[in-house]
Every structure is written in structure tokens, then in C-alpha cells.
Coordinates of N, CA, C and O in Angstrom, one line a residue:
X265 N 131.8 79.0 183.7 CA 132.3 79.0 182.5 C 131.3 79.5 181.4 O 131.2 80.2 180.4
X266 N 130.0 79.4 182.0 CA 128.7 79.9 181.2 C 128.9 81.1 181.2 O 128.5 82.0 180.0
X267 N 129.2 81.8 182.3 CA 129.1 83.4 182.1 C 130.4 83.9 181.2 O 129.9 85.0 180.4
X268 N 131.5 83.1 181.2 CA 132.3 83.6 180.3 C 131.8 83.2 178.8 O 132.2 84.1 177.8
X269 N 131.2 82.3 178.6 CA 130.8 81.9 177.2 C 129.6 83.2 176.6 O 129.7 83.3 175.5
X270 N 128.8 83.3 177.7 CA 127.9 84.3 177.4 C 128.6 85.6 176.9 O 128.0 86.2 176.0
X271 N 129.7 86.0 177.8 CA 130.3 87.1 177.4 C 130.7 87.2 176.0 O 130.8 88.2 175.1
X272 N 131.5 85.9 175.8 CA 132.2 85.5 174.2 C 131.0 85.7 173.3 O 131.3 86.4 172.2
X273 N 129.9 85.4 173.4 CA 128.7 85.4 172.5 C 128.3 86.9 172.3 O 128.4 87.4 171.0
X274 N 128.2 87.6 173.5 CA 127.8 89.0 173.3 C 129.0 89.8 172.5 O 128.7 90.6 171.6
X275 N 129.9 89.4 172.7 CA 131.3 90.1 172.2 C 131.3 90.0 170.5 O 131.6 90.5 169.9
X276 N 130.9 88.7 170.5 CA 130.9 87.8 169.0 C 130.0 88.8 168.4 O 130.0 89.1 167.2
X277 N 128.5 88.8 169.0 CA 127.7 89.9 168.3 C 127.9 91.1 168.1 O 127.3 91.6 166.8
X278 N 128.7 91.8 168.9 CA 128.8 93.1 168.9 C 130.0 92.9 167.8 O 129.8 94.0 166.7
X279 N 130.9 92.3 167.5 CA 131.9 92.3 166.4 C 130.9 92.2 165.2 O 131.5 92.9 164.0
X280 N 130.2 91.2 164.9 CA 129.4 91.1 163.8 C 128.7 92.0 163.1 O 128.4 92.7 162.2
X281 N 128.0 92.8 164.3 CA 127.1 93.9 164.2 C 127.8 94.9 163.8 O 127.5 95.6 162.5
X282 N 128.8 95.1 164.3 CA 129.9 96.4 163.8 C 130.4 96.3 162.4 O 130.3 97.2 161.4
X283 N 130.8 94.9 162.2 CA 131.2 94.5 160.7 C 130.1 95.1 159.7 O 130.1 95.5 158.4
X284 N 128.9 94.4 160.1 CA 127.8 94.5 159.1 C 127.3 96.0 159.0 O 127.3 96.4 157.6
X285 N 127.5 96.8 159.9 CA 127.3 98.2 159.5 C 128.2 98.8 159.1 O 127.8 99.6 158.1
X286 N 129.5 98.6 159.1 CA 130.6 99.0 158.4 C 130.5 99.1 156.9 O 130.5 99.8 155.9
X287 N 130.0 97.4 156.5 CA 130.0 96.9 155.0 C 128.9 97.6 154.8 O 128.9 98.2 153.5
X288 N 127.7 97.8 155.1 CA 126.5 98.6 154.5 C 126.8 100.0 154.4 O 126.3 100.6 153.4
X289 N 127.5 100.5 155.2 CA 127.8 102.0 155.2 C 128.7 102.2 154.1 O 128.2 103.1 153.1
X290 N 129.5 101.6 153.9 CA 130.6 101.5 152.6 C 129.7 101.2 151.4 O 129.9 101.8 150.1
X291 N 128.7 100.3 151.4 CA 128.0 100.0 150.1 C 127.2 100.9 149.8 O 127.0 101.5 148.6
X292 N 126.5 101.6 150.7 CA 125.3 102.6 150.7 C 126.1 103.9 150.0 O 125.9 104.7 149.2
X293 N 127.6 104.2 150.4 CA 128.2 105.4 150.0 C 128.4 105.1 148.5 O 128.4 105.8 147.6
X294 N 128.8 103.7 148.2 CA 129.1 103.6 147.0 C 128.0 103.4 146.0 O 128.2 103.8 144.8
X295 N 127.0 103.0 146.2 CA 125.6 103.0 145.5 C 125.2 104.3 145.2 O 124.7 104.6 144.1
X296 N 125.2 105.3 146.2 CA 124.9 106.6 145.8 C 125.6 107.3 144.9 O 125.0 108.2 144.1
X297 N 126.9 106.9 144.8 CA 127.4 107.5 143.8 C 127.4 106.7 142.4 O 127.7 107.2 141.4
X298 N 127.0 105.5 142.4 CA 127.0 104.6 141.4 C 125.9 104.7 140.4 O 126.0 104.5 139.4
X299 N 124.8 105.1 141.0 CA 123.8 105.0 140.1 C 122.5 105.8 140.3 O 122.0 106.2 141.4
X300 N 121.3 105.9 139.7 CA 120.3 106.3 139.5 C 119.2 105.9 140.6 O 118.1 106.5 140.7
X301 N 119.4 104.5 140.6 CA 118.4 103.8 141.5 C 118.5 104.0 143.0 O 117.5 104.0 143.9
X302 N 119.8 104.5 143.5 CA 119.7 104.8 144.9 C 120.3 106.2 145.2 O 121.1 106.8 144.3
X303 N 119.5 107.1 145.8 CA 119.9 108.6 145.7 C 121.0 108.6 146.6 O 121.2 107.9 147.3
X304 N 121.7 109.8 146.5 CA 122.8 110.4 147.3 C 122.5 110.9 148.7 O 123.3 110.6 149.5
X305 N 121.2 111.0 148.8 CA 120.7 111.6 150.2 C 119.8 110.6 150.7 O 118.4 110.6 150.0
X306 N 120.0 110.3 151.8 CA 118.6 109.6 152.3 C 117.6 110.0 152.6 O 116.4 109.8 152.6
X307 N 117.6 111.4 152.7 CA 116.3 112.2 152.8 C 115.5 112.4 151.6 O 114.4 112.4 151.6
X308 N 116.3 112.4 150.4 CA 115.6 112.2 149.0 C 114.9 111.1 148.9 O 113.9 110.8 148.6
X309 N 115.3 109.9 149.5 CA 114.5 108.7 149.3 C 113.3 109.0 150.1 O 112.3 108.3 149.8
X310 N 113.5 109.4 151.3 CA 112.4 109.6 152.3 C 111.3 110.5 151.6 O 110.1 110.2 151.7
X311 N 111.5 111.6 151.0 CA 110.8 112.2 150.3 C 110.0 111.4 149.1 O 108.9 111.7 149.0
X312 N 110.9 110.6 148.7 CA 110.5 110.0 147.2 C 109.3 108.7 147.7 O 108.2 108.7 147.3
X313 N 109.3 108.3 148.9 CA 108.8 107.4 149.4 C 107.4 108.1 150.1 O 106.2 107.4 149.8
X314 N 107.6 109.6 150.5 CA 106.3 110.1 151.0 C 105.4 110.5 149.5 O 104.6 110.4 149.7
X315 N 106.1 110.9 148.4 CA 105.7 111.2 147.4 C 104.6 109.9 146.8 O 103.6 110.1 146.2
X316 N 105.4 108.5 146.8 CA 105.0 107.7 146.3 C 103.6 107.1 147.1 O 102.6 106.7 146.4
X317 N 103.6 107.4 148.5 CA 102.5 107.0 149.3 C 101.2 108.0 149.0 O 100.4 107.5 148.7
X318 N 101.4 109.3 149.0 CA 100.7 110.2 148.3 C 100.0 109.9 147.1 O 98.8 109.8 146.6
X319 N 101.0 109.7 146.1 CA 100.4 109.2 144.7 C 99.5 108.0 144.9 O 98.4 107.7 144.1
X320 N 100.0 107.1 145.6 CA 99.0 105.8 145.8 C 97.6 105.7 146.8 O 96.7 105.4 146.2
X321 N 97.8 107.0 147.5 CA 96.5 107.2 148.3 C 95.3 107.8 147.7 O 94.1 107.5 147.7
X322 N 96.0 108.7 147.0 CA 95.1 109.7 146.0 C 93.7 110.2 146.8 O 92.6 110.4 146.2
X323 N 94.0 110.7 148.1 CA 92.9 111.6 148.7 C 92.9 112.8 148.2 O 93.9 113.3 147.8
X324 N 91.9 113.5 148.4 CA 91.9 115.0 148.2 C 93.4 115.9 148.4 O 93.8 115.5 149.7
X325 N 94.0 116.4 147.5 CA 95.0 117.0 147.7 C 96.4 116.4 147.8 O 97.7 116.5 147.8
X326 N 96.3 114.8 147.4 CA 97.4 113.9 147.7 C 98.2 114.1 146.4 O 99.5 114.0 146.5
X327 N 97.7 114.4 145.3 CA 98.4 114.2 143.9 C 99.4 115.8 144.2 O 100.5 115.8 143.6
X328 N 98.8 116.7 144.8 CA 99.8 117.9 144.8 C 101.1 117.6 145.9 O 101.8 118.1 145.9
X329 N 100.4 117.1 147.0 CA 101.5 116.4 147.9 C 102.5 115.5 147.4 O 103.6 115.7 147.7
X330 N 102.1 114.9 146.6 CA 102.9 113.8 146.1 C 103.8 114.6 145.1 O 105.3 114.6 145.3
X331 N 103.6 115.5 144.4 CA 104.4 116.3 143.7 C 105.6 116.9 144.2 O 106.5 117.2 144.0
X332 N 105.1 118.0 145.3 CA 105.8 118.4 146.3 C 106.7 117.6 147.0 O 108.3 118.0 147.0
X333 N 106.6 116.4 147.3 CA 107.5 115.5 147.9 C 108.5 115.1 146.8 O 109.7 115.1 147.2
X334 N 108.0 114.6 145.4 CA 109.3 114.5 144.6 C 110.0 115.7 144.3 O 111.2 115.5 144.0
X335 N 109.3 116.9 144.3 CA 110.4 117.9 144.1 C 111.2 118.2 145.1 O 112.4 118.4 144.8
X336 N 110.9 117.9 146.6 CA 111.9 117.8 147.6 C 112.9 117.1 147.5 O 114.0 117.3 147.6
X337 N 112.5 115.9 147.0 CA 113.6 114.9 146.5 C 114.5 115.1 145.5 O 115.7 115.2 145.7
X338 N 114.0 116.0 144.5 CA 114.8 116.2 143.5 C 115.8 117.4 144.0 O 116.9 117.7 143.4
X339 N 115.3 118.4 144.8 CA 116.1 119.3 145.3 C 117.3 118.8 145.8 O 118.4 119.3 145.9
X340 N 117.2 117.6 146.7 CA 118.3 117.1 147.3 C 119.3 116.5 146.6 O 120.3 116.2 146.7
X341 N 118.7 115.6 145.3 CA 119.3 115.0 144.6 C 118.7 114.8 143.3 O 117.8 114.1 142.9
X342 N 119.2 116.0 142.4 CA 118.7 116.2 141.1 C 118.9 115.0 139.8 O 118.5 114.8 138.9
X343 N 119.6 113.9 140.5 CA 120.2 112.5 139.6 C 119.4 111.5 139.8 O 119.4 110.6 139.6
X344 N 118.1 111.6 140.7 CA 117.4 110.6 141.6 C 116.3 110.2 140.4 O 115.2 111.0 140.5
X345 N 116.5 109.1 139.3 CA 115.7 108.9 138.5 C 114.1 108.5 138.8 O 113.3 108.9 138.4
X346 N 114.2 107.7 139.9 CA 112.8 107.4 140.7 C 112.2 108.4 141.1 O 110.8 108.5 140.8
X347 N 112.7 109.6 141.7 CA 111.9 111.0 141.8 C 111.6 111.4 140.7 O 110.5 112.2 140.6
X348 N 112.3 111.6 139.7 CA 111.7 112.0 138.2 C 110.6 111.3 137.6 O 109.7 112.1 137.3
X349 N 110.6 109.9 137.8 CA 109.3 109.4 137.2 C 108.1 109.4 138.1 O 106.8 109.6 137.6
X350 N 108.6 109.4 139.4 CA 107.3 109.8 140.4 C 106.8 111.1 140.1 O 105.5 111.3 140.0
X351 N 107.5 112.3 139.6 CA 107.1 113.6 139.3 C 106.0 113.5 138.3 O 105.3 114.1 138.0
X352 N 107.0 112.8 137.1 CA 105.9 112.6 136.0 C 104.6 111.8 136.3 O 103.8 112.5 135.5
X353 N 104.8 110.8 136.8 CA 103.4 110.1 137.5 C 102.4 111.3 138.0 O 101.2 111.2 137.6
X354 N 102.9 112.1 139.1 CA 101.9 113.1 139.4 C 101.3 114.1 138.4 O 100.4 114.6 138.4
X355 N 102.3 114.5 137.7 CA 102.0 115.7 136.6 C 101.1 114.8 135.9 O 100.3 115.8 135.2
X356 N 101.3 113.6 135.3 CA 100.5 113.3 134.4 C 98.8 113.0 134.9 O 97.6 113.4 134.5
X357 N 98.7 112.5 136.5 CA 97.4 112.3 136.9 C 96.8 113.8 137.0 O 95.5 113.9 136.8
X358 N 97.6 114.6 137.5 CA 97.0 116.0 137.7 C 96.6 116.6 136.5 O 95.4 117.2 136.4
X359 N 97.4 116.2 135.4 CA 96.9 116.9 134.4 C 95.6 116.3 133.6 O 94.8 116.8 133.3
X360 N 95.5 115.0 133.6 CA 94.4 114.2 133.0 C 93.0 114.5 134.0 O 91.9 114.4 133.3
X361 N 93.4 114.7 135.0 CA 92.1 115.1 136.2 C 92.0 116.6 136.0 O 90.9 116.7 136.7
X362 N 92.5 117.4 135.5 CA 92.2 118.6 135.3 C 92.5 119.4 136.2 O 92.2 120.6 136.6
X363 N 93.3 119.1 137.3 CA 94.0 119.8 138.4 C 95.4 120.9 138.1 O 95.5 121.7 138.8
X364 N 95.7 120.5 137.2 CA 96.7 121.6 136.4 C 96.2 121.9 135.0 O 95.4 121.4 134.5
X365 N 96.8 123.0 134.6 CA 96.5 123.4 133.4 C 97.4 122.5 132.4 O 98.2 122.1 132.6
X366 N 96.6 122.1 131.2 CA 96.9 120.8 130.5 C 98.4 121.3 129.9 O 99.1 120.1 130.0
X367 N 98.3 122.3 129.3 CA 99.9 122.5 128.8 C 101.0 122.6 129.6 O 101.9 121.8 129.4
X368 N 100.9 123.3 130.6 CA 101.8 123.0 131.7 C 102.3 121.6 132.4 O 103.3 121.3 132.4
X369 N 100.8 121.2 132.5 CA 101.1 119.6 133.0 C 101.7 118.6 132.0 O 102.3 117.9 132.5
X370 N 101.3 118.8 130.8 CA 101.9 118.1 129.6 C 103.6 118.5 129.7 O 104.2 117.4 129.4
X371 N 103.8 119.7 129.6 CA 105.3 120.0 129.7 C 106.0 119.3 130.9 O 107.2 118.8 130.7
X372 N 105.4 119.5 131.8 CA 106.2 119.0 133.1 C 106.2 117.3 133.2 O 107.1 116.7 133.4
X373 N 105.1 116.4 132.2 CA 104.9 115.2 132.3 C 106.0 115.0 131.3 O 107.0 114.1 131.9
X374 N 106.3 115.6 130.2 CA 107.5 115.1 129.3 C 109.0 115.3 129.7 O 109.5 114.5 129.7
X375 N 109.0 116.7 130.4 CA 110.4 116.8 130.8 C 111.0 115.8 132.0 O 112.2 115.4 131.9
X376 N 109.8 115.7 133.1 CA 110.0 114.7 133.8 C 110.4 113.5 133.7 O 111.3 112.7 133.9
X377 N 109.5 112.7 132.8 CA 109.6 111.3 132.3 C 110.9 111.2 131.4 O 111.6 110.1 131.6
X378 N 111.3 111.9 130.7 CA 112.3 112.4 129.9 C 113.7 112.2 130.6 O 114.4 111.4 130.5
X379 N 113.6 113.0 131.7 CA 114.8 113.1 132.6 C 115.0 111.8 133.3 O 116.2 111.4 133.3
X380 N 113.8 111.3 134.0 CA 113.9 109.8 134.3 C 114.4 108.8 133.5 O 115.4 108.0 134.1
X381 N 114.3 108.7 132.2 CA 114.8 108.0 131.2 C 116.1 108.3 130.7 O 117.1 107.2 131.0
X382 N 116.7 109.2 130.9 CA 117.8 109.9 130.5 C 118.9 109.3 131.7 O 120.0 108.9 131.5
X383 N 118.4 109.3 132.9 CA 119.0 109.1 133.8 C 119.3 107.8 134.2 O 120.2 106.8 134.7
X384 N 118.1 107.0 134.0 CA 118.0 105.7 134.2 C 117.2 104.9 133.0 O 116.1 104.7 133.2
X385 N 117.9 104.4 131.9 CA 117.0 103.9 130.9 C 116.2 102.9 131.3 O 115.2 102.2 130.5
X386 N 116.6 101.8 132.5 CA 115.9 100.9 132.6 C 114.5 101.3 133.9 O 114.2 100.5 134.4
X387 N 114.3 102.5 133.9 CA 113.2 103.1 134.4 C 111.8 102.9 133.9 O 111.5 103.6 132.8
X388 N 111.2 101.8 134.3 CA 109.8 101.2 133.6 C 108.9 102.5 133.7 O 108.0 102.8 132.8
X389 N 108.7 102.9 134.9 CA 107.5 104.0 134.9 C 107.8 105.3 134.4 O 107.1 105.9 133.5
X390 N 109.3 105.7 134.2 CA 109.8 106.7 133.0 C 109.1 106.7 131.7 O 108.7 107.4 131.0
X391 N 109.3 105.5 131.2 CA 108.9 104.9 129.8 C 107.4 104.9 129.8 O 106.8 105.5 128.8
X392 N 106.7 104.4 130.8 CA 105.1 104.5 131.0 C 104.8 105.8 130.8 O 103.6 106.0 129.9
X393 N 105.2 106.9 131.4 CA 104.9 108.0 131.5 C 105.2 108.8 130.3 O 104.4 109.9 129.4
X394 N 106.2 108.5 129.6 CA 106.6 109.1 128.1 C 105.7 108.6 127.3 O 105.2 109.2 126.4
X395 N 105.4 107.4 127.4 CA 104.3 106.6 126.5 C 102.9 107.5 126.9 O 102.4 108.2 125.8
X396 N 102.6 108.0 128.0 CA 101.4 108.7 128.4 C 101.4 110.0 127.8 O 100.4 110.2 127.0
X397 N 102.5 110.7 127.7 CA 102.8 112.3 127.1 C 102.3 111.8 125.5 O 101.8 112.8 125.2
X398 N 103.0 111.0 125.0 CA 103.0 110.7 123.7 C 101.5 110.5 123.1 O 101.2 111.0 122.0
X399 N 100.8 109.6 123.8 CA 99.5 109.2 123.6 C 98.4 110.8 123.9 O 97.7 110.7 122.8
X400 N 98.9 111.5 124.9 CA 98.2 112.4 125.0 C 98.4 113.7 124.1 O 97.3 114.4 123.9
X401 N 99.4 113.5 123.4 CA 99.7 114.5 122.3 C 99.2 114.1 120.9 O 99.9 114.5 120.0
X402 N 98.9 112.7 120.7 CA 98.3 112.2 119.5 C 99.5 111.4 118.9 O 99.3 111.2 117.5
X403 N 100.6 111.1 119.5 CA 101.8 110.2 118.8 C 101.8 109.0 119.4 O 102.4 108.4 120.1
X404 N 100.4 108.1 118.8 CA 100.5 106.9 119.4 C 101.7 105.7 119.3 O 101.7 104.8 119.8
X405 N 102.2 106.1 118.0 CA 103.1 105.1 117.6 C 104.5 105.1 118.5 O 105.2 104.2 118.8
X406 N 104.7 106.5 118.9 CA 105.9 106.7 119.8 C 105.5 106.3 121.1 O 106.5 105.7 121.7
X407 N 104.3 106.5 121.5 CA 103.9 106.0 122.7 C 104.2 104.3 122.8 O 104.4 103.7 123.9
X408 N 103.7 103.7 121.7 CA 103.8 102.1 121.9 C 105.1 102.0 122.0 O 105.4 100.9 122.6
X409 N 106.1 102.7 121.3 CA 107.5 102.2 121.4 C 108.0 102.4 123.0 O 108.8 101.5 123.4
X410 N 107.6 103.8 123.8 CA 107.8 103.7 125.1 C 107.4 102.6 126.0 O 108.0 102.1 126.9
X411 N 106.1 102.3 125.6 CA 105.6 101.3 126.5 C 106.2 99.9 126.1 O 106.5 99.2 127.1
X412 N 106.6 99.7 125.1 CA 107.4 98.5 124.6 C 108.9 98.6 125.4 O 109.1 97.3 126.0
X413 N 109.4 99.8 125.5 CA 110.5 99.9 126.1 C 110.4 99.6 127.6 O 111.2 98.8 128.4
X414 N 109.4 100.1 128.2 CA 109.1 99.8 129.8 C 109.0 98.3 129.8 O 109.2 98.0 130.9
X415 N 107.9 97.5 129.1 CA 107.8 96.1 129.1 C 109.2 95.2 129.0 O 109.2 94.2 129.6
X416 N 109.9 95.9 128.1 CA 111.2 95.1 127.8 C 112.2 95.2 129.3 O 112.5 94.2 129.7
X417 N 112.2 96.5 129.9 CA 113.1 96.3 130.9 C 112.3 95.8 132.3 O 113.2 95.5 133.4
X418 N 111.1 96.0 132.6 CA 110.4 95.5 133.8 C 108.9 94.4 133.3 O 107.8 95.1 133.6
X419 N 109.0 93.5 132.7 CA 108.0 93.1 132.0 C 107.0 92.6 133.1 O 105.5 92.5 132.5
X420 N 107.1 92.6 134.4 CA 106.2 92.2 135.4 C 105.7 93.4 136.1 O 104.8 93.5 137.2
X421 N 106.1 94.7 135.6 CA 105.7 95.7 136.3 C 104.0 96.1 136.1 O 103.5 96.1 135.1
X422 N 103.3 95.9 137.4 CA 101.9 96.2 137.2 C 101.6 97.5 136.5 O 100.5 97.5 135.8
X423 N 102.4 98.7 136.6 CA 101.9 99.7 136.0 C 102.2 99.7 134.5 O 101.3 100.1 133.5
X424 N 103.2 99.0 134.1 CA 103.4 98.7 132.6 C 102.2 97.7 132.2 O 101.8 98.1 131.0
X425 N 102.0 96.8 132.9 CA 100.7 95.8 132.3 C 99.5 96.6 132.1 O 98.8 96.2 131.4
X426 N 99.2 97.3 133.2 CA 98.0 98.2 133.2 C 98.0 98.9 132.1 O 96.8 99.1 131.4
X427 N 98.9 99.7 131.9 CA 98.7 100.7 130.7 C 98.7 100.0 129.4 O 98.0 100.3 128.4
X428 N 99.6 98.9 129.3 CA 99.4 98.0 127.9 C 97.9 97.4 127.7 O 97.6 97.3 126.9
X429 N 97.3 97.1 129.2 CA 96.0 96.5 128.9 C 95.3 97.8 128.3 O 94.3 97.5 127.2
X430 N 95.2 99.0 128.6 CA 94.6 100.0 128.0 C 94.7 100.4 126.6 O 94.0 100.4 126.0
X431 N 96.1 100.3 126.2 CA 96.3 100.3 124.8 C 95.6 99.2 124.0 O 95.3 99.2 122.9
X432 N 95.8 97.9 124.6 CA 95.3 96.8 124.0 C 93.7 97.1 123.5 O 93.2 96.5 122.4
X433 N 93.2 97.5 125.1 CA 91.4 97.6 124.8 C 91.4 98.8 123.7 O 90.4 98.4 123.0
X434 N 92.0 100.0 123.7 CA 91.9 100.8 122.9 C 92.2 100.5 121.5 O 91.5 101.0 120.6
X435 N 92.8 99.5 121.2 CA 93.4 99.1 119.9 C 92.4 97.8 119.5 O 92.6 97.2 118.3
X436 N 91.3 97.6 120.1 CA 90.3 96.6 119.8 C 90.9 94.9 120.0 O 90.3 94.1 119.2
X437 N 91.5 94.7 121.0 CA 91.9 93.6 121.4 C 91.8 93.5 122.8 O 92.5 93.3 123.8
X438 N 90.4 93.0 123.2 CA 89.9 93.1 124.3 C 90.5 91.6 125.3 O 90.7 91.7 126.3
X439 N 90.7 90.4 124.4 CA 91.1 89.3 125.1 C 92.4 89.7 125.4 O 93.1 89.2 126.6
X440 N 93.4 90.1 125.0 CA 94.7 90.7 125.1 C 94.6 91.6 126.4 O 95.4 91.4 127.5
X441 N 93.9 92.7 126.4 CA 93.8 93.7 127.5 C 93.2 92.9 128.9 O 94.1 93.0 129.9
X442 N 92.3 92.0 128.8 CA 92.1 91.1 129.7 C 92.9 90.5 130.3 O 93.5 90.3 131.9
X443 N 94.1 89.7 129.4 CA 95.0 88.9 130.1 C 96.1 89.9 130.6 O 96.6 89.4 131.7
X444 N 96.2 91.0 130.2 CA 97.4 91.7 130.6 C 96.8 92.3 132.1 O 97.4 92.3 132.8
X445 N 95.7 92.6 132.0 CA 95.0 93.0 133.5 C 95.1 92.1 134.7 O 95.5 92.3 135.6
X446 N 94.8 91.0 134.2 CA 95.0 89.7 135.1 C 96.5 89.7 135.5 O 96.5 89.2 136.8
X447 N 97.3 89.6 134.8 CA 98.8 89.7 135.3 C 99.0 90.8 135.9 O 99.8 90.5 136.6
X448 N 98.6 91.8 135.7 CA 98.8 93.0 136.6 C 98.5 92.7 137.9 O 99.2 92.9 138.9
X449 N 97.2 92.3 138.1 CA 96.4 91.9 139.3 C 97.4 90.8 140.0 O 97.9 90.7 141.2

């Protein structure tokens, strides 16, 4: 009877695995059509992850690689808000580091951040990058509003906290800046 019970256990495991796989497949299909947080194409997600890796690593040439990866993701799913905000981040960093022409970098930063927010108003990175754009063009009050929107939708986001710390420091509030940086860490 032990052999029979073991066979029943394997059959039950197979049945559970099949049910879970079927449910996940249905859920993923539903999510892909449902919103900006999940790309319609799994390869788009893979490209965005690659972009995120290069953006974080920041070795020589990585910002250009990140930008290409985000563009590859968007070629597969132009409604993928996370890829738009990633592209905005790459454009921002390349612009401030002088890797791209200032005017062209600013335009891409603005357009990508705006698209990210349009697709997903809860995309904190999109708001942060829109804040960066407005700060770079001298529109500090608009920048503050976008930063506040980013903090409202994701108050514990380290990028939001770090940028808010920079704004606080630039505004002569060093204690607040230190507290925000500590929170980010």
C-alpha cells in the first residue's frame, strides 16, 4: 500500500502543479491586458530588467546599454510604464553626465517621464524624473510638485527619498536632508 500511496501523492502533486500553472497563466494574461505595471510581452520585462541592471551598475557604457534595453522593451510593449520611467532615468543620467547633447537629453527625459506618468500615475520614478526635468530647466515649483506626487504614491521609495533629500539640502534644510537620506538607506 505504501507504493500506492506514494503514487497518489505524486498524482496529487502533478494535479496541484497543473492547477497552479493554469491559474498563473490565466492571471498573467489578465494582468498583461490590465495595466502598466505588467508588460504584455515577457521579453519586454526581461529587457527592462536588463536596463535596470545596467542603470544600477553604471560601468563604462552602461547608461547607453540601459537606454537601449529600455527602448527594446518599449519596442515590444509601448505601454510599459516602468520601461518609460527607466528610459527617463537613463536619459537624465546621460544628460547630467554629459554623455548626450543637453537639449536632446532633456527632451527625451521629459517625454519619457511624461509618458510613464500618463500610463501609470502611480509610477514614482516617472514623477521623480519629471521633477528632475523641471529642476534642470529652472522650474523648481513644478519640480517640487512632481516630487511630492512621487512621495505620495510611494513614500518609502529610496529614489524618491534620495531626491527629496537633495531638494531639502538645496533649500537650506540640512536636518531634513539627513533624515530623508537615512530613511532612504
